[in-house]
């Protein structure tokens, strides 16, 4: 089974670990975490990401810059921005976004 790669971007390492655990709890998903812009770009280029999640603590200027970059490389990438809800909502948000994209 091929897993769907999801990249979570947030400078908050504690919160990042919590979100990563939640993503990886789904057998169909493989979560990655980037705590800064450089890590995000490297992971995005190395792995075939289907979705990008931005933490609410990402600088708006950085978020806009990365969104443009990701969309330029992969126009079909799903981007949820900014993610700031409780972890209980995250799974639902991801599933809803994937259901809107019939290619996955």
mmCIF file of N, CA, C and O in Angstrom:
data_model
loop_
_atom_site.group_PDB
_atom_site.id
_atom_site.type_symbol
_atom_site.label_atom_id
_atom_site.label_comp_id
_atom_site.label_asym_id
_atom_site.label_seq_id
_atom_site.Cartn_x
_atom_site.Cartn_y
_atom_site.Cartn_z
ATOM 1 N N UNK A 1 0.834 -1.179 0.000
ATOM 2 C CA UNK A 1 0.000 0.000 0.000
ATOM 3 C C UNK A 1 0.882 1.246 0.000
ATOM 4 O O UNK A 1 1.753 1.401 0.841
ATOM 5 N N UNK A 2 0.651 2.126 -0.932
ATOM 6 C CA UNK A 2 1.369 3.385 -0.996
ATOM 7 C C UNK A 2 0.705 4.385 -0.053
ATOM 8 O O UNK A 2 -0.509 4.579 -0.099
ATOM 9 N N UNK A 3 1.501 4.980 0.794
ATOM 10 C CA UNK A 3 0.968 5.952 1.743
ATOM 11 C C UNK A 3 0.954 7.350 1.139
ATOM 12 O O UNK A 3 1.764 7.665 0.276
ATOM 13 N N UNK A 4 0.040 8.161 1.621
ATOM 14 C CA UNK A 4 -0.085 9.549 1.201
ATOM 15 C C UNK A 4 0.818 10.391 2.097
ATOM 16 O O UNK A 4 0.683 10.357 3.322
ATOM 17 N N UNK A 5 1.744 11.131 1.499
ATOM 18 C CA UNK A 5 2.688 11.958 2.248
ATOM 19 C C UNK A 5 2.080 13.313 2.588
ATOM 20 O O UNK A 5 1.568 14.010 1.707
ATOM 21 N N UNK A 6 2.178 13.676 3.873
ATOM 22 C CA UNK A 6 1.643 14.938 4.384
ATOM 23 C C UNK A 6 2.754 15.659 5.133
ATOM 24 O O UNK A 6 3.378 15.082 6.023
ATOM 25 N N UNK A 7 2.984 16.910 4.789
ATOM 26 C CA UNK A 7 4.013 17.723 5.429
ATOM 27 C C UNK A 7 3.359 18.756 6.342
ATOM 28 O O UNK A 7 2.521 19.541 5.904
ATOM 29 N N UNK A 8 3.749 18.722 7.622
ATOM 30 C CA UNK A 8 3.285 19.712 8.596
ATOM 31 C C UNK A 8 4.430 20.679 8.869
ATOM 32 O O UNK A 8 5.544 20.260 9.189
ATOM 33 N N UNK A 9 4.157 21.976 8.756
ATOM 34 C CA UNK A 9 5.180 23.005 8.938
ATOM 35 C C UNK A 9 4.812 23.853 10.155
ATOM 36 O O UNK A 9 3.736 24.452 10.201
ATOM 37 N N UNK A 10 5.735 23.869 11.126
ATOM 38 C CA UNK A 10 5.521 24.664 12.338
ATOM 39 C C UNK A 10 6.842 24.797 13.075
ATOM 40 O O UNK A 10 7.572 23.819 13.213
ATOM 41 N N UNK A 11 7.151 25.987 13.593
ATOM 42 C CA UNK A 11 8.364 26.145 14.396
ATOM 43 C C UNK A 11 8.230 25.552 15.800
ATOM 44 O O UNK A 11 9.218 25.399 16.502
ATOM 45 N N UNK A 12 7.032 25.201 16.212
ATOM 46 C CA UNK A 12 6.771 24.671 17.539
ATOM 47 C C UNK A 12 7.030 23.160 17.544
ATOM 48 O O UNK A 12 6.193 22.382 17.108
ATOM 49 N N UNK A 13 8.185 22.744 18.060
ATOM 50 C CA UNK A 13 8.570 21.327 18.015
ATOM 51 C C UNK A 13 7.655 20.441 18.859
ATOM 52 O O UNK A 13 7.367 19.316 18.470
ATOM 53 N N UNK A 14 7.197 20.931 19.989
ATOM 54 C CA UNK A 14 6.298 20.124 20.820
ATOM 55 C C UNK A 14 4.994 19.847 20.071
ATOM 56 O O UNK A 14 4.554 18.711 19.973
ATOM 57 N N UNK A 15 4.384 20.875 19.548
ATOM 58 C CA UNK A 15 3.142 20.733 18.800
ATOM 59 C C UNK A 15 3.360 19.888 17.554
ATOM 60 O O UNK A 15 2.508 19.091 17.178
ATOM 61 N N UNK A 16 4.509 20.037 16.913
ATOM 62 C CA UNK A 16 4.815 19.276 15.703
ATOM 63 C C UNK A 16 4.793 17.778 15.976
ATOM 64 O O UNK A 16 4.265 17.005 15.175
ATOM 65 N N UNK A 17 5.364 17.366 17.094
ATOM 66 C CA UNK A 17 5.376 15.938 17.434
ATOM 67 C C UNK A 17 3.967 15.404 17.650
ATOM 68 O O UNK A 17 3.639 14.297 17.241
ATOM 69 N N UNK A 18 3.134 16.202 18.280
ATOM 70 C CA UNK A 18 1.742 15.806 18.519
ATOM 71 C C UNK A 18 0.987 15.646 17.195
ATOM 72 O O UNK A 18 0.272 14.664 16.996
ATOM 73 N N UNK A 19 1.160 16.599 16.297
ATOM 74 C CA UNK A 19 0.487 16.542 14.997
ATOM 75 C C UNK A 19 1.034 15.365 14.178
ATOM 76 O O UNK A 19 0.275 14.641 13.529
ATOM 77 N N UNK A 20 2.338 15.151 14.217
ATOM 78 C CA UNK A 20 2.946 14.034 13.489
ATOM 79 C C UNK A 20 2.369 12.697 13.962
ATOM 80 O O UNK A 20 2.038 11.837 13.142
ATOM 81 N N UNK A 21 2.236 12.512 15.258
ATOM 82 C CA UNK A 21 1.649 11.283 15.793
ATOM 83 C C UNK A 21 0.231 11.093 15.293
ATOM 84 O O UNK A 21 -0.182 9.985 14.935
ATOM 85 N N UNK A 22 -0.534 12.179 15.264
ATOM 86 C CA UNK A 22 -1.914 12.096 14.813
ATOM 87 C C UNK A 22 -1.988 11.721 13.330
ATOM 88 O O UNK A 22 -2.788 10.873 12.936
ATOM 89 N N UNK A 23 -1.139 12.323 12.514
ATOM 90 C CA UNK A 23 -1.119 11.996 11.074
ATOM 91 C C UNK A 23 -0.742 10.535 10.884
ATOM 92 O O UNK A 23 -1.397 9.797 10.141
ATOM 93 N N UNK A 24 0.316 10.105 11.559
ATOM 94 C CA UNK A 24 0.807 8.737 11.368
ATOM 95 C C UNK A 24 -0.092 7.675 11.997
ATOM 96 O O UNK A 24 0.103 6.483 11.744
ATOM 97 N N UNK A 25 -1.084 8.081 12.783
ATOM 98 C CA UNK A 25 -2.045 7.132 13.339
ATOM 99 C C UNK A 25 -2.943 6.549 12.253
ATOM 100 O O UNK A 25 -3.506 5.469 12.416
ATOM 101 N N UNK A 26 -3.046 7.243 11.133
ATOM 102 C CA UNK A 26 -3.826 6.746 10.007
ATOM 103 C C UNK A 26 -2.912 5.881 9.139
ATOM 104 O O UNK A 26 -1.869 6.342 8.673
ATOM 105 N N UNK A 27 -3.292 4.639 8.901
ATOM 106 C CA UNK A 27 -2.470 3.701 8.133
ATOM 107 C C UNK A 27 -2.200 4.156 6.706
ATOM 108 O O UNK A 27 -1.241 3.704 6.081
ATOM 109 N N UNK A 28 -3.020 5.045 6.179
ATOM 110 C CA UNK A 28 -2.880 5.497 4.787
ATOM 111 C C UNK A 28 -1.969 6.704 4.640
ATOM 112 O O UNK A 28 -1.663 7.098 3.525
ATOM 113 N N UNK A 29 -1.584 7.318 5.755
ATOM 114 C CA UNK A 29 -0.819 8.561 5.711
ATOM 115 C C UNK A 29 0.593 8.380 6.261
ATOM 116 O O UNK A 29 0.825 7.594 7.167
ATOM 117 N N UNK A 30 1.522 9.165 5.721
ATOM 118 C CA UNK A 30 2.886 9.232 6.252
ATOM 119 C C UNK A 30 3.197 10.703 6.496
ATOM 120 O O UNK A 30 3.278 11.484 5.552
ATOM 121 N N UNK A 31 3.360 11.057 7.755
ATOM 122 C CA UNK A 31 3.591 12.451 8.122
ATOM 123 C C UNK A 31 5.056 12.820 8.192
ATOM 124 O O UNK A 31 5.912 11.998 8.545
ATOM 125 N N UNK A 32 5.333 14.045 7.829
ATOM 126 C CA UNK A 32 6.667 14.647 7.914
ATOM 127 C C UNK A 32 6.510 15.987 8.614
ATOM 128 O O UNK A 32 5.482 16.642 8.479
ATOM 129 N N UNK A 33 7.541 16.414 9.335
ATOM 130 C CA UNK A 33 7.513 17.700 10.020
ATOM 131 C C UNK A 33 8.697 18.540 9.588
ATOM 132 O O UNK A 33 9.820 18.045 9.508
ATOM 133 N N UNK A 34 8.433 19.801 9.331
ATOM 134 C CA UNK A 34 9.477 20.793 9.068
ATOM 135 C C UNK A 34 9.297 21.905 10.088
ATOM 136 O O UNK A 34 8.198 22.435 10.235
ATOM 137 N N UNK A 35 10.382 22.250 10.779
ATOM 138 C CA UNK A 35 10.307 23.311 11.781
ATOM 139 C C UNK A 35 10.780 24.655 11.254
ATOM 140 O O UNK A 35 10.774 25.646 11.975
ATOM 141 N N UNK A 36 11.184 24.688 9.981
ATOM 142 C CA UNK A 36 11.576 25.957 9.369
ATOM 143 C C UNK A 36 11.427 25.851 7.847
ATOM 144 O O UNK A 36 11.158 24.775 7.308
ATOM 145 N N UNK A 37 11.604 26.972 7.198
ATOM 146 C CA UNK A 37 11.405 27.064 5.756
ATOM 147 C C UNK A 37 12.346 26.136 4.978
ATOM 148 O O UNK A 37 11.925 25.471 4.021
ATOM 149 N N UNK A 38 13.605 26.074 5.383
ATOM 150 C CA UNK A 38 14.588 25.256 4.664
ATOM 151 C C UNK A 38 14.232 23.776 4.741
ATOM 152 O O UNK A 38 14.299 23.061 3.734
ATOM 153 N N UNK A 39 13.855 23.299 5.926
ATOM 154 C CA UNK A 39 13.447 21.902 6.081
ATOM 155 C C UNK A 39 12.218 21.603 5.223
ATOM 156 O O UNK A 39 12.118 20.540 4.627
ATOM 157 N N UNK A 40 11.277 22.544 5.189
ATOM 158 C CA UNK A 40 10.056 22.352 4.412
ATOM 159 C C UNK A 40 10.373 22.157 2.935
ATOM 160 O O UNK A 40 9.835 21.253 2.288
ATOM 161 N N UNK A 41 11.235 22.993 2.397
ATOM 162 C CA UNK A 41 11.594 22.894 0.979
ATOM 163 C C UNK A 41 12.308 21.578 0.700
ATOM 164 O O UNK A 41 11.993 20.884 -0.277
ATOM 165 N N UNK A 42 13.261 21.201 1.555
ATOM 166 C CA UNK A 42 13.998 19.950 1.347
ATOM 167 C C UNK A 42 13.084 18.732 1.385
ATOM 168 O O UNK A 42 13.176 17.849 0.519
ATOM 169 N N UNK A 43 12.200 18.669 2.363
ATOM 170 C CA UNK A 43 11.271 17.541 2.445
ATOM 171 C C UNK A 43 10.307 17.521 1.270
ATOM 172 O O UNK A 43 10.005 16.457 0.722
ATOM 173 N N UNK A 44 9.831 18.680 0.881
ATOM 174 C CA UNK A 44 8.913 18.773 -0.251
ATOM 175 C C UNK A 44 9.572 18.259 -1.530
ATOM 176 O O UNK A 44 8.948 17.544 -2.314
ATOM 177 N N UNK A 45 10.832 18.620 -1.733
ATOM 178 C CA UNK A 45 11.538 18.194 -2.942
ATOM 179 C C UNK A 45 11.917 16.711 -2.906
ATOM 180 O O UNK A 45 11.960 16.060 -3.943
ATOM 181 N N UNK A 46 12.177 16.184 -1.719
ATOM 182 C CA UNK A 46 12.621 14.790 -1.610
ATOM 183 C C UNK A 46 11.465 13.789 -1.687
ATOM 184 O O UNK A 46 11.616 12.697 -2.212
ATOM 185 N N UNK A 47 10.312 14.172 -1.160
ATOM 186 C CA UNK A 47 9.176 13.252 -1.093
ATOM 187 C C UNK A 47 8.003 13.822 -1.895
ATOM 188 O O UNK A 47 7.855 15.023 -2.036
ATOM 189 N N UNK A 48 7.179 12.943 -2.389
ATOM 190 C CA UNK A 48 6.020 13.345 -3.177
ATOM 191 C C UNK A 48 4.883 13.703 -2.227
ATOM 192 O O UNK A 48 4.063 12.861 -1.888
ATOM 193 N N UNK A 49 4.841 14.955 -1.794
ATOM 194 C CA UNK A 49 3.833 15.389 -0.832
ATOM 195 C C UNK A 49 2.484 15.580 -1.521
ATOM 196 O O UNK A 49 2.397 16.179 -2.592
ATOM 197 N N UNK A 50 1.441 15.077 -0.876
ATOM 198 C CA UNK A 50 0.087 15.268 -1.374
ATOM 199 C C UNK A 50 -0.591 16.443 -0.686
ATOM 200 O O UNK A 50 -1.523 17.032 -1.221
ATOM 201 N N UNK A 51 -0.096 16.761 0.528
ATOM 202 C CA UNK A 51 -0.727 17.829 1.306
ATOM 203 C C UNK A 51 0.313 18.543 2.157
ATOM 204 O O UNK A 51 1.261 17.936 2.640
ATOM 205 N N UNK A 52 0.075 19.838 2.319
ATOM 206 C CA UNK A 52 0.872 20.673 3.210
ATOM 207 C C UNK A 52 -0.064 21.242 4.269
ATOM 208 O O UNK A 52 -1.128 21.773 3.940
ATOM 209 N N UNK A 53 0.341 21.124 5.530
ATOM 210 C CA UNK A 53 -0.395 21.735 6.638
ATOM 211 C C UNK A 53 0.492 22.800 7.262
ATOM 212 O O UNK A 53 1.647 22.523 7.593
ATOM 213 N N UNK A 54 -0.026 23.988 7.407
ATOM 214 C CA UNK A 54 0.714 25.057 8.080
ATOM 215 C C UNK A 54 0.192 25.211 9.496
ATOM 216 O O UNK A 54 -1.023 25.302 9.707
ATOM 217 N N UNK A 55 1.094 25.253 10.463
ATOM 218 C CA UNK A 55 0.710 25.558 11.828
ATOM 219 C C UNK A 55 0.340 27.030 11.928
ATOM 220 O O UNK A 55 0.807 27.859 11.139
ATOM 221 N N UNK A 56 -0.488 27.361 12.906
ATOM 222 C CA UNK A 56 -0.922 28.752 13.053
ATOM 223 C C UNK A 56 0.221 29.662 13.495
ATOM 224 O O UNK A 56 0.103 30.880 13.418
ATOM 225 N N UNK A 57 1.339 29.072 13.916
ATOM 226 C CA UNK A 57 2.475 29.854 14.375
ATOM 227 C C UNK A 57 3.518 30.126 13.292
ATOM 228 O O UNK A 57 4.577 30.672 13.559
ATOM 229 N N UNK A 58 3.191 29.786 12.042
ATOM 230 C CA UNK A 58 4.097 30.081 10.928
ATOM 231 C C UNK A 58 3.901 31.541 10.528
ATOM 232 O O UNK A 58 2.770 32.017 10.371
ATOM 233 N N UNK A 59 4.999 32.246 10.364
ATOM 234 C CA UNK A 59 4.980 33.641 9.924
ATOM 235 C C UNK A 59 4.210 33.752 8.610
ATOM 236 O O UNK A 59 4.435 32.972 7.689
ATOM 237 N N UNK A 60 3.301 34.705 8.528
ATOM 238 C CA UNK A 60 2.450 34.851 7.337
ATOM 239 C C UNK A 60 3.270 35.055 6.067
ATOM 240 O O UNK A 60 2.944 34.497 5.012
ATOM 241 N N UNK A 61 4.341 35.831 6.148
ATOM 242 C CA UNK A 61 5.199 36.067 4.982
ATOM 243 C C UNK A 61 5.828 34.750 4.507
ATOM 244 O O UNK A 61 5.863 34.469 3.299
ATOM 245 N N UNK A 62 6.294 33.937 5.445
ATOM 246 C CA UNK A 62 6.873 32.635 5.119
ATOM 247 C C UNK A 62 5.817 31.717 4.515
ATOM 248 O O UNK A 62 6.063 31.024 3.525
ATOM 249 N N UNK A 63 4.639 31.716 5.105
ATOM 250 C CA UNK A 63 3.540 30.887 4.604
ATOM 251 C C UNK A 63 3.203 31.226 3.150
ATOM 252 O O UNK A 63 3.092 30.329 2.305
ATOM 253 N N UNK A 64 3.071 32.509 2.853
ATOM 254 C CA UNK A 64 2.739 32.937 1.486
ATOM 255 C C UNK A 64 3.845 32.535 0.520
ATOM 256 O O UNK A 64 3.574 32.006 -0.565
ATOM 257 N N UNK A 65 5.088 32.763 0.914
ATOM 258 C CA UNK A 65 6.240 32.411 0.075
ATOM 259 C C UNK A 65 6.249 30.911 -0.233
ATOM 260 O O UNK A 65 6.410 30.503 -1.389
ATOM 261 N N UNK A 66 6.066 30.092 0.810
ATOM 262 C CA UNK A 66 6.076 28.646 0.606
ATOM 263 C C UNK A 66 4.882 28.172 -0.222
ATOM 264 O O UNK A 66 5.024 27.285 -1.075
ATOM 265 N N UNK A 67 3.717 28.745 0.008
ATOM 266 C CA UNK A 67 2.534 28.375 -0.787
ATOM 267 C C UNK A 67 2.783 28.605 -2.270
ATOM 268 O O UNK A 67 2.487 27.727 -3.099
ATOM 269 N N UNK A 68 3.329 29.754 -2.605
ATOM 270 C CA UNK A 68 3.625 30.051 -4.008
ATOM 271 C C UNK A 68 4.645 29.064 -4.559
ATOM 272 O O UNK A 68 4.492 28.565 -5.679
ATOM 273 N N UNK A 69 5.671 28.771 -3.790
ATOM 274 C CA UNK A 69 6.714 27.838 -4.226
ATOM 275 C C UNK A 69 6.135 26.437 -4.450
ATOM 276 O O UNK A 69 6.354 25.826 -5.496
ATOM 277 N N UNK A 70 5.377 25.932 -3.475
ATOM 278 C CA UNK A 70 4.812 24.587 -3.593
ATOM 279 C C UNK A 70 3.858 24.486 -4.777
ATOM 280 O O UNK A 70 3.888 23.508 -5.523
ATOM 281 N N UNK A 71 3.020 25.497 -4.957
ATOM 282 C CA UNK A 71 2.053 25.485 -6.067
ATOM 283 C C UNK A 71 2.753 25.590 -7.431
ATOM 284 O O UNK A 71 2.268 25.045 -8.412
ATOM 285 N N UNK A 72 3.870 26.287 -7.467
ATOM 286 C CA UNK A 72 4.630 26.399 -8.711
ATOM 287 C C UNK A 72 5.200 25.040 -9.117
ATOM 288 O O UNK A 72 5.179 24.680 -10.279
ATOM 289 N N UNK A 73 5.687 24.293 -8.148
ATOM 290 C CA UNK A 73 6.261 22.975 -8.403
ATOM 291 C C UNK A 73 5.158 21.944 -8.635
ATOM 292 O O UNK A 73 5.259 21.096 -9.514
ATOM 293 N N UNK A 74 4.110 21.995 -7.821
ATOM 294 C CA UNK A 74 3.012 21.027 -7.903
ATOM 295 C C UNK A 74 1.675 21.754 -7.779
ATOM 296 O O UNK A 74 1.169 21.947 -6.672
ATOM 297 N N UNK A 75 1.083 22.140 -8.906
ATOM 298 C CA UNK A 75 -0.170 22.909 -8.867
ATOM 299 C C UNK A 75 -1.340 22.180 -8.209
ATOM 300 O O UNK A 75 -2.308 22.809 -7.799
ATOM 301 N N UNK A 76 -1.260 20.848 -8.086
ATOM 302 C CA UNK A 76 -2.371 20.099 -7.503
ATOM 303 C C UNK A 76 -2.195 19.825 -6.006
ATOM 304 O O UNK A 76 -3.049 19.177 -5.404
ATOM 305 N N UNK A 77 -1.116 20.328 -5.411
ATOM 306 C CA UNK A 77 -0.878 20.097 -3.988
ATOM 307 C C UNK A 77 -2.037 20.675 -3.172
ATOM 308 O O UNK A 77 -2.556 21.745 -3.495
ATOM 309 N N UNK A 78 -2.451 19.953 -2.156
ATOM 310 C CA UNK A 78 -3.503 20.436 -1.256
ATOM 311 C C UNK A 78 -2.814 21.168 -0.106
ATOM 312 O O UNK A 78 -1.907 20.622 0.529
ATOM 313 N N UNK A 79 -3.242 22.390 0.161
ATOM 314 C CA UNK A 79 -2.652 23.183 1.237
ATOM 315 C C UNK A 79 -3.751 23.590 2.210
ATOM 316 O O UNK A 79 -4.738 24.209 1.810
ATOM 317 N N UNK A 80 -3.549 23.210 3.474
ATOM 318 C CA UNK A 80 -4.457 23.645 4.540
ATOM 319 C C UNK A 80 -3.716 24.689 5.349
ATOM 320 O O UNK A 80 -2.647 24.427 5.885
ATOM 321 N N UNK A 81 -4.276 25.879 5.426
ATOM 322 C CA UNK A 81 -3.562 26.967 6.086
ATOM 323 C C UNK A 81 -4.489 27.870 6.858
ATOM 324 O O UNK A 81 -5.575 28.161 6.376
ATOM 325 N N UNK A 82 -4.071 28.446 7.943
ATOM 326 C CA UNK A 82 -3.148 27.814 8.871
ATOM 327 C C UNK A 82 -3.907 26.842 9.739
ATOM 328 O O UNK A 82 -5.077 27.067 10.055
ATOM 329 N N UNK A 83 -3.282 25.767 10.128
ATOM 330 C CA UNK A 83 -3.919 24.797 10.997
ATOM 331 C C UNK A 83 -3.713 25.244 12.439
ATOM 332 O O UNK A 83 -2.590 25.363 12.890
ATOM 333 N N UNK A 84 -4.791 25.498 13.144
ATOM 334 C CA UNK A 84 -4.673 25.964 14.518
ATOM 335 C C UNK A 84 -5.687 25.332 15.439
ATOM 336 O O UNK A 84 -5.734 25.621 16.612
ATOM 337 N N UNK A 85 -6.503 24.438 14.901
ATOM 338 C CA UNK A 85 -7.521 23.795 15.721
ATOM 339 C C UNK A 85 -6.933 22.696 16.577
ATOM 340 O O UNK A 85 -5.767 22.354 16.483
ATOM 341 N N UNK A 86 -7.759 22.141 17.420
ATOM 342 C CA UNK A 86 -7.324 21.019 18.246
ATOM 343 C C UNK A 86 -7.044 19.800 17.394
ATOM 344 O O UNK A 86 -7.550 19.674 16.279
ATOM 345 N N UNK A 87 -6.249 18.902 17.912
ATOM 346 C CA UNK A 87 -5.872 17.729 17.135
ATOM 347 C C UNK A 87 -7.072 16.865 16.781
ATOM 348 O O UNK A 87 -7.040 16.147 15.800
ATOM 349 N N UNK A 88 -8.135 16.947 17.555
ATOM 350 C CA UNK A 88 -9.336 16.188 17.240
ATOM 351 C C UNK A 88 -9.964 16.610 15.925
ATOM 352 O O UNK A 88 -10.646 15.817 15.275
ATOM 353 N N UNK A 89 -9.743 17.838 15.546
ATOM 354 C CA UNK A 89 -10.293 18.341 14.286
ATOM 355 C C UNK A 89 -9.395 18.043 13.095
ATOM 356 O O UNK A 89 -9.851 18.032 11.956
ATOM 357 N N UNK A 90 -8.128 17.806 13.332
ATOM 358 C CA UNK A 90 -7.165 17.666 12.247
ATOM 359 C C UNK A 90 -7.495 16.509 11.316
ATOM 360 O O UNK A 90 -7.492 16.665 10.094
ATOM 361 N N UNK A 91 -7.779 15.350 11.866
ATOM 362 C CA UNK A 91 -8.090 14.196 11.024
ATOM 363 C C UNK A 91 -9.273 14.503 10.124
ATOM 364 O O UNK A 91 -9.241 14.207 8.927
ATOM 365 N N UNK A 92 -10.296 15.100 10.680
ATOM 366 C CA UNK A 92 -11.479 15.456 9.886
ATOM 367 C C UNK A 92 -11.123 16.457 8.780
ATOM 368 O O UNK A 92 -11.590 16.325 7.647
ATOM 369 N N UNK A 93 -10.309 17.451 9.101
ATOM 370 C CA UNK A 93 -9.910 18.445 8.095
ATOM 371 C C UNK A 93 -9.132 17.788 6.945
ATOM 372 O O UNK A 93 -9.338 18.124 5.786
ATOM 373 N N UNK A 94 -8.231 16.877 7.281
ATOM 374 C CA UNK A 94 -7.431 16.199 6.247
ATOM 375 C C UNK A 94 -8.338 15.342 5.375
ATOM 376 O O UNK A 94 -8.265 15.404 4.134
ATOM 377 N N UNK A 95 -9.191 14.542 5.990
ATOM 378 C CA UNK A 95 -10.099 13.678 5.224
ATOM 379 C C UNK A 95 -11.004 14.511 4.337
ATOM 380 O O UNK A 95 -11.201 14.193 3.158
ATOM 381 N N UNK A 96 -11.546 15.599 4.856
ATOM 382 C CA UNK A 96 -12.419 16.480 4.066
ATOM 383 C C UNK A 96 -11.679 17.050 2.862
ATOM 384 O O UNK A 96 -12.213 17.108 1.755
ATOM 385 N N UNK A 97 -10.433 17.474 3.067
ATOM 386 C CA UNK A 97 -9.647 18.040 1.966
ATOM 387 C C UNK A 97 -9.354 16.981 0.906
ATOM 388 O O UNK A 97 -9.437 17.266 -0.291
ATOM 389 N N UNK A 98 -9.035 15.772 1.327
ATOM 390 C CA UNK A 98 -8.772 14.709 0.362
ATOM 391 C C UNK A 98 -10.062 14.310 -0.374
ATOM 392 O O UNK A 98 -10.017 14.003 -1.566
ATOM 393 N N UNK A 99 -11.193 14.331 0.305
ATOM 394 C CA UNK A 99 -12.459 13.993 -0.351
ATOM 395 C C UNK A 99 -12.830 15.016 -1.419
ATOM 396 O O UNK A 99 -13.508 14.681 -2.386
ATOM 397 N N UNK A 100 -12.386 16.260 -1.244
ATOM 398 C CA UNK A 100 -12.646 17.288 -2.255
ATOM 399 C C UNK A 100 -11.780 17.096 -3.481
ATOM 400 O O UNK A 100 -12.095 17.553 -4.558
ATOM 401 N N UNK A 101 -10.629 16.407 -3.304
ATOM 402 C CA UNK A 101 -9.697 16.155 -4.392
ATOM 403 C C UNK A 101 -9.890 14.716 -4.856
ATOM 404 O O UNK A 101 -9.397 13.778 -4.261
ATOM 405 N N UNK A 102 -10.602 14.529 -5.929
ATOM 406 C CA UNK A 102 -10.946 13.196 -6.417
ATOM 407 C C UNK A 102 -9.758 12.408 -6.934
ATOM 408 O O UNK A 102 -9.854 11.212 -7.165
ATOM 409 N N UNK A 103 -8.596 13.036 -7.122
ATOM 410 C CA UNK A 103 -7.439 12.328 -7.646
ATOM 411 C C UNK A 103 -6.775 11.442 -6.598
ATOM 412 O O UNK A 103 -5.934 10.616 -6.919
ATOM 413 N N UNK A 104 -7.123 11.602 -5.304
ATOM 414 C CA UNK A 104 -6.496 10.795 -4.246
ATOM 415 C C UNK A 104 -7.428 9.734 -3.746
ATOM 416 O O UNK A 104 -8.545 9.808 -3.636
#
